[in-house]
Amino acid sequence: MKKPHGLKRKLAAIFGCTIALTAAMPAFADDVAGQWLFDTSKFAGNDCQIVGKITFMTTPVKNTYTCVFESEQICGKLNGDLYIRVRQVCTAQRVGKQVAIQSEVDKVLERRPYMPPDLAKMQYLADNFILQLSANKAEMNGEHYDEQRSLNARFWRDIELIS
């Protein structure tokens, strides 16, 4: 028969591991606020994709956020190696698990092949999203849309992993 204090040690070890793992997991004070990374499905002959980093900031209005992000549209040879990096400002509204993001192009930061920034800004359509927040609040999946297309979109928390 095992000694009772052996069981206590095992339970203490399990409890300690549970606490350590819980401490390593990020605690999200808000479901949406903070930094996220995102990407879309490919488009334009499976040759282009939009990727980016977005930061949501809370406002005094519950479940309403302001946001700012940089997106990059990266295309391959089929689309002339087009590259556009854009800063956008946005507002986001969460209703239940749904998050809607309405954006406006603030500035075209870089475009290859070159195009004057004012002309490039007029030609780039703002990236808007309708997303569903996952149960663990670390991912959102849904749709990117603009006046020309609708794409799948995925957002995930920009979290540094602890080794």
PDB file of C-alpha atoms in Angstrom:
ATOM      1  CA  MET A   1       0.000   0.000   0.000  1.00  0.00           C
ATOM      2  CA  LYS A   2       1.295   3.458  -0.928  1.00  0.00           C
ATOM      3  CA  LYS A   3       1.866   5.997   1.742  1.00  0.00           C
ATOM      4  CA  PRO A   4      -0.709   8.841   1.844  1.00  0.00           C
ATOM      5  CA  HIS A   5       1.958  11.547   1.603  1.00  0.00           C
ATOM      6  CA  GLY A   6       2.940  10.094  -1.839  1.00  0.00           C
ATOM      7  CA  LEU A   7      -0.544  10.919  -3.104  1.00  0.00           C
ATOM      8  CA  LYS A   8      -0.273  14.412  -1.640  1.00  0.00           C
ATOM      9  CA  ARG A   9       3.010  14.947  -3.489  1.00  0.00           C
ATOM     10  CA  LYS A  10       1.465  13.826  -6.779  1.00  0.00           C
ATOM     11  CA  LEU A  11      -1.544  16.098  -6.293  1.00  0.00           C
ATOM     12  CA  ALA A  12       0.750  18.998  -5.378  1.00  0.00           C
ATOM     13  CA  ALA A  13       2.834  18.360  -8.513  1.00  0.00           C
ATOM     14  CA  ILE A  14      -0.288  18.242 -10.718  1.00  0.00           C
ATOM     15  CA  PHE A  15      -1.609  21.416  -9.087  1.00  0.00           C
ATOM     16  CA  GLY A  16       1.763  23.155  -9.590  1.00  0.00           C
ATOM     17  CA  CYS A  17       1.885  22.168 -13.268  1.00  0.00           C
ATOM     18  CA  THR A  18      -1.688  23.378 -13.764  1.00  0.00           C
ATOM     19  CA  ILE A  19      -0.850  26.755 -12.206  1.00  0.00           C
ATOM     20  CA  ALA A  20       2.301  27.078 -14.342  1.00  0.00           C
ATOM     21  CA  LEU A  21       0.430  26.256 -17.544  1.00  0.00           C
ATOM     22  CA  THR A  22      -2.394  28.641 -16.676  1.00  0.00           C
ATOM     23  CA  ALA A  23       0.122  31.418 -16.004  1.00  0.00           C
ATOM     24  CA  ALA A  24       1.734  30.800 -19.410  1.00  0.00           C
ATOM     25  CA  MET A  25      -1.592  31.206 -21.191  1.00  0.00           C
ATOM     26  CA  PRO A  26      -2.480  34.777 -22.108  1.00  0.00           C
ATOM     27  CA  ALA A  27      -5.332  36.373 -20.234  1.00  0.00           C
ATOM     28  CA  PHE A  28      -7.471  38.521 -22.487  1.00  0.00           C
ATOM     29  CA  ALA A  29      -9.080  41.257 -20.435  1.00  0.00           C
ATOM     30  CA  ASP A  30     -11.195  42.042 -23.477  1.00  0.00           C
ATOM     31  CA  ASP A  31     -12.340  39.717 -26.230  1.00  0.00           C
ATOM     32  CA  VAL A  32     -11.031  41.884 -29.068  1.00  0.00           C
ATOM     33  CA  ALA A  33      -8.679  44.612 -27.741  1.00  0.00           C
ATOM     34  CA  GLY A  34      -4.989  44.166 -28.505  1.00  0.00           C
ATOM     35  CA  GLN A  35      -2.803  43.123 -31.398  1.00  0.00           C
ATOM     36  CA  TRP A  36      -3.756  40.556 -34.008  1.00  0.00           C
ATOM     37  CA  LEU A  37      -2.234  39.226 -37.211  1.00  0.00           C
ATOM     38  CA  PHE A  38      -4.381  38.403 -40.214  1.00  0.00           C
ATOM     39  CA  ASP A  39      -4.399  36.992 -43.700  1.00  0.00           C
ATOM     40  CA  THR A  40      -6.876  36.282 -46.465  1.00  0.00           C
ATOM     41  CA  SER A  41      -7.369  33.484 -48.910  1.00  0.00           C
ATOM     42  CA  LYS A  42      -5.559  33.849 -52.221  1.00  0.00           C
ATOM     43  CA  PHE A  43      -7.158  35.654 -55.164  1.00  0.00           C
ATOM     44  CA  ALA A  44      -6.390  36.936 -58.692  1.00  0.00           C
ATOM     45  CA  GLY A  45      -5.594  33.539 -60.138  1.00  0.00           C
ATOM     46  CA  ASN A  46      -4.371  32.235 -56.778  1.00  0.00           C
ATOM     47  CA  ASP A  47      -1.430  34.657 -57.130  1.00  0.00           C
ATOM     48  CA  CYS A  48      -2.253  37.398 -54.565  1.00  0.00           C
ATOM     49  CA  GLN A  49      -2.921  37.492 -50.834  1.00  0.00           C
ATOM     50  CA  ILE A  50      -3.489  40.177 -48.199  1.00  0.00           C
ATOM     51  CA  VAL A  51      -1.640  39.909 -44.875  1.00  0.00           C
ATOM     52  CA  GLY A  52      -1.330  42.343 -42.015  1.00  0.00           C
ATOM     53  CA  LYS A  53      -1.212  43.349 -38.379  1.00  0.00           C
ATOM     54  CA  ILE A  54      -4.074  45.148 -36.627  1.00  0.00           C
ATOM     55  CA  THR A  55      -4.452  46.745 -33.196  1.00  0.00           C
ATOM     56  CA  PHE A  56      -7.887  47.179 -31.591  1.00  0.00           C
ATOM     57  CA  MET A  57      -8.349  49.796 -28.851  1.00  0.00           C
ATOM     58  CA  THR A  58     -11.394  49.992 -26.590  1.00  0.00           C
ATOM     59  CA  THR A  59     -13.663  53.031 -26.597  1.00  0.00           C
ATOM     60  CA  PRO A  60     -16.066  54.295 -23.930  1.00  0.00           C
ATOM     61  CA  VAL A  61     -18.868  52.529 -25.836  1.00  0.00           C
ATOM     62  CA  LYS A  62     -19.082  48.860 -24.839  1.00  0.00           C
ATOM     63  CA  ASN A  63     -18.025  46.394 -27.582  1.00  0.00           C
ATOM     64  CA  THR A  64     -16.920  49.229 -29.873  1.00  0.00           C
ATOM     65  CA  TYR A  65     -13.304  49.685 -30.882  1.00  0.00           C
ATOM     66  CA  THR A  66     -11.085  51.957 -32.901  1.00  0.00           C
ATOM     67  CA  CYS A  67      -8.340  50.259 -34.818  1.00  0.00           C
ATOM     68  CA  VAL A  68      -5.360  50.876 -37.015  1.00  0.00           C
ATOM     69  CA  PHE A  69      -3.597  48.404 -39.235  1.00  0.00           C
ATOM     70  CA  GLU A  70      -1.101  47.890 -41.987  1.00  0.00           C
ATOM     71  CA  SER A  71      -1.994  45.492 -44.741  1.00  0.00           C
ATOM     72  CA  GLU A  72       0.181  44.168 -47.517  1.00  0.00           C
ATOM     73  CA  GLN A  73      -1.192  42.939 -50.811  1.00  0.00           C
ATOM     74  CA  ILE A  74       1.445  40.597 -52.184  1.00  0.00           C
ATOM     75  CA  CYS A  75       1.152  39.236 -55.710  1.00  0.00           C
ATOM     76  CA  GLY A  76       3.381  37.017 -57.819  1.00  0.00           C
ATOM     77  CA  LYS A  77       4.412  36.986 -61.459  1.00  0.00           C
ATOM     78  CA  LEU A  78       0.873  36.448 -62.802  1.00  0.00           C
ATOM     79  CA  ASN A  79      -0.004  39.908 -61.466  1.00  0.00           C
ATOM     80  CA  GLY A  80       3.233  41.723 -62.266  1.00  0.00           C
ATOM     81  CA  ASP A  81       4.812  41.150 -58.808  1.00  0.00           C
ATOM     82  CA  LEU A  82       2.459  43.798 -57.434  1.00  0.00           C
ATOM     83  CA  TYR A  83       3.145  44.819 -53.833  1.00  0.00           C
ATOM     84  CA  ILE A  84       1.078  47.391 -51.937  1.00  0.00           C
ATOM     85  CA  ARG A  85       1.545  48.275 -48.246  1.00  0.00           C
ATOM     86  CA  VAL A  86      -1.276  50.392 -46.826  1.00  0.00           C
ATOM     87  CA  ARG A  87      -2.046  51.979 -43.443  1.00  0.00           C
ATOM     88  CA  GLN A  88      -5.751  51.888 -42.663  1.00  0.00           C
ATOM     89  CA  VAL A  89      -7.887  53.212 -39.830  1.00  0.00           C
ATOM     90  CA  CYS A  90     -11.035  51.452 -38.770  1.00  0.00           C
ATOM     91  CA  THR A  91     -13.844  50.982 -36.330  1.00  0.00           C
ATOM     92  CA  ALA A  92     -15.011  47.610 -35.097  1.00  0.00           C
ATOM     93  CA  GLN A  93     -18.213  46.522 -33.429  1.00  0.00           C
ATOM     94  CA  ARG A  94     -18.710  43.240 -31.584  1.00  0.00           C
ATOM     95  CA  VAL A  95     -22.205  41.797 -31.287  1.00  0.00           C
ATOM     96  CA  GLY A  96     -22.141  38.430 -29.569  1.00  0.00           C
ATOM     97  CA  LYS A  97     -19.374  36.479 -31.257  1.00  0.00           C
ATOM     98  CA  GLN A  98     -19.578  38.528 -34.465  1.00  0.00           C
ATOM     99  CA  VAL A  99     -17.039  41.295 -35.126  1.00  0.00           C
ATOM    100  CA  ALA A 100     -17.543  43.750 -38.000  1.00  0.00           C
ATOM    101  CA  ILE A 101     -14.615  45.937 -39.106  1.00  0.00           C
ATOM    102  CA  GLN A 102     -15.175  48.972 -41.340  1.00  0.00           C
ATOM    103  CA  SER A 103     -11.955  50.491 -42.709  1.00  0.00           C
ATOM    104  CA  GLU A 104     -10.703  53.548 -44.526  1.00  0.00           C
ATOM    105  CA  VAL A 105      -7.398  53.864 -46.378  1.00  0.00           C
ATOM    106  CA  ASP A 106      -5.238  56.390 -44.530  1.00  0.00           C
ATOM    107  CA  LYS A 107      -2.075  56.204 -46.610  1.00  0.00           C
ATOM    108  CA  VAL A 108      -0.364  54.018 -49.180  1.00  0.00           C
ATOM    109  CA  LEU A 109       3.054  53.470 -47.603  1.00  0.00           C
ATOM    110  CA  GLU A 110       4.674  51.599 -50.476  1.00  0.00           C
ATOM    111  CA  ARG A 111       3.726  50.372 -53.938  1.00  0.00           C
ATOM    112  CA  ARG A 112       5.715  48.362 -56.460  1.00  0.00           C
ATOM    113  CA  PRO A 113       5.678  48.992 -59.328  1.00  0.00           C
ATOM    114  CA  TYR A 114       5.744  52.620 -58.265  1.00  0.00           C
ATOM    115  CA  MET A 115       2.649  54.782 -58.518  1.00  0.00           C
ATOM    116  CA  PRO A 116       2.289  58.293 -57.042  1.00  0.00           C
ATOM    117  CA  PRO A 117       0.846  57.915 -53.494  1.00  0.00           C
ATOM    118  CA  ASP A 118      -2.297  59.991 -54.138  1.00  0.00           C
ATOM    119  CA  LEU A 119      -3.175  57.920 -57.212  1.00  0.00           C
ATOM    120  CA  ALA A 120      -2.340  54.662 -55.416  1.00  0.00           C
ATOM    121  CA  LYS A 121      -4.603  55.662 -52.494  1.00  0.00           C
ATOM    122  CA  MET A 122      -7.516  56.313 -54.855  1.00  0.00           C
ATOM    123  CA  GLN A 123      -7.072  52.884 -56.451  1.00  0.00           C
ATOM    124  CA  TYR A 124      -6.724  50.783 -53.282  1.00  0.00           C
ATOM    125  CA  LEU A 125     -10.040  49.621 -51.829  1.00  0.00           C
ATOM    126  CA  ALA A 126     -10.349  49.542 -48.041  1.00  0.00           C
ATOM    127  CA  ASP A 127     -10.189  46.128 -46.398  1.00  0.00           C
ATOM    128  CA  ASN A 128     -13.373  45.362 -44.430  1.00  0.00           C
ATOM    129  CA  PHE A 129     -14.159  42.226 -42.450  1.00  0.00           C
ATOM    130  CA  ILE A 130     -17.006  40.277 -40.857  1.00  0.00           C
ATOM    131  CA  LEU A 131     -15.594  37.744 -38.408  1.00  0.00           C
ATOM    132  CA  GLN A 132     -16.616  35.202 -35.767  1.00  0.00           C
ATOM    133  CA  LEU A 133     -14.673  35.191 -32.478  1.00  0.00           C
ATOM    134  CA  SER A 134     -13.552  31.691 -31.445  1.00  0.00           C
ATOM    135  CA  ALA A 135     -14.395  30.220 -28.049  1.00  0.00           C
ATOM    136  CA  ASN A 136     -10.797  30.629 -26.842  1.00  0.00           C
ATOM    137  CA  LYS A 137     -10.822  34.302 -27.968  1.00  0.00           C
ATOM    138  CA  ALA A 138      -7.461  33.867 -29.681  1.00  0.00           C
ATOM    139  CA  GLU A 139      -8.739  33.585 -33.256  1.00  0.00           C
ATOM    140  CA  MET A 140     -11.391  35.092 -35.511  1.00  0.00           C
ATOM    141  CA  ASN A 141     -12.462  33.628 -38.841  1.00  0.00           C
ATOM    142  CA  GLY A 142     -14.765  35.012 -41.477  1.00  0.00           C
ATOM    143  CA  GLU A 143     -14.830  37.164 -44.543  1.00  0.00           C
ATOM    144  CA  HIS A 144     -12.858  40.017 -46.083  1.00  0.00           C
ATOM    145  CA  TYR A 145     -14.801  42.169 -48.495  1.00  0.00           C
ATOM    146  CA  ASP A 146     -14.389  45.242 -50.649  1.00  0.00           C
ATOM    147  CA  GLU A 147     -16.161  46.565 -53.729  1.00  0.00           C
ATOM    148  CA  GLN A 148     -14.494  43.974 -55.989  1.00  0.00           C
ATOM    149  CA  ARG A 149     -14.233  40.723 -54.068  1.00  0.00           C
ATOM    150  CA  SER A 150     -15.042  38.590 -51.057  1.00  0.00           C
ATOM    151  CA  LEU A 151     -12.308  36.421 -49.507  1.00  0.00           C
ATOM    152  CA  ASN A 152     -11.893  34.148 -46.518  1.00  0.00           C
ATOM    153  CA  ALA A 153     -10.102  35.879 -43.640  1.00  0.00           C
ATOM    154  CA  ARG A 154      -8.358  34.629 -40.519  1.00  0.00           C
ATOM    155  CA  PHE A 155      -7.194  36.721 -37.539  1.00  0.00           C
ATOM    156  CA  TRP A 156      -5.113  35.368 -34.686  1.00  0.00           C
ATOM    157  CA  ARG A 157      -3.618  36.894 -31.540  1.00  0.00           C
ATOM    158  CA  ASP A 158      -0.106  38.243 -31.926  1.00  0.00           C
ATOM    159  CA  ILE A 159       1.303  36.369 -28.929  1.00  0.00           C
ATOM    160  CA  GLU A 160       4.922  35.588 -28.200  1.00  0.00           C
ATOM    161  CA  LEU A 161       5.255  31.962 -27.243  1.00  0.00           C
ATOM    162  CA  ILE A 162       6.994  31.135 -23.987  1.00  0.00           C
ATOM    163  CA  SER A 163       9.696  28.466 -24.261  1.00  0.00           C
TER     164      SER A 163
END
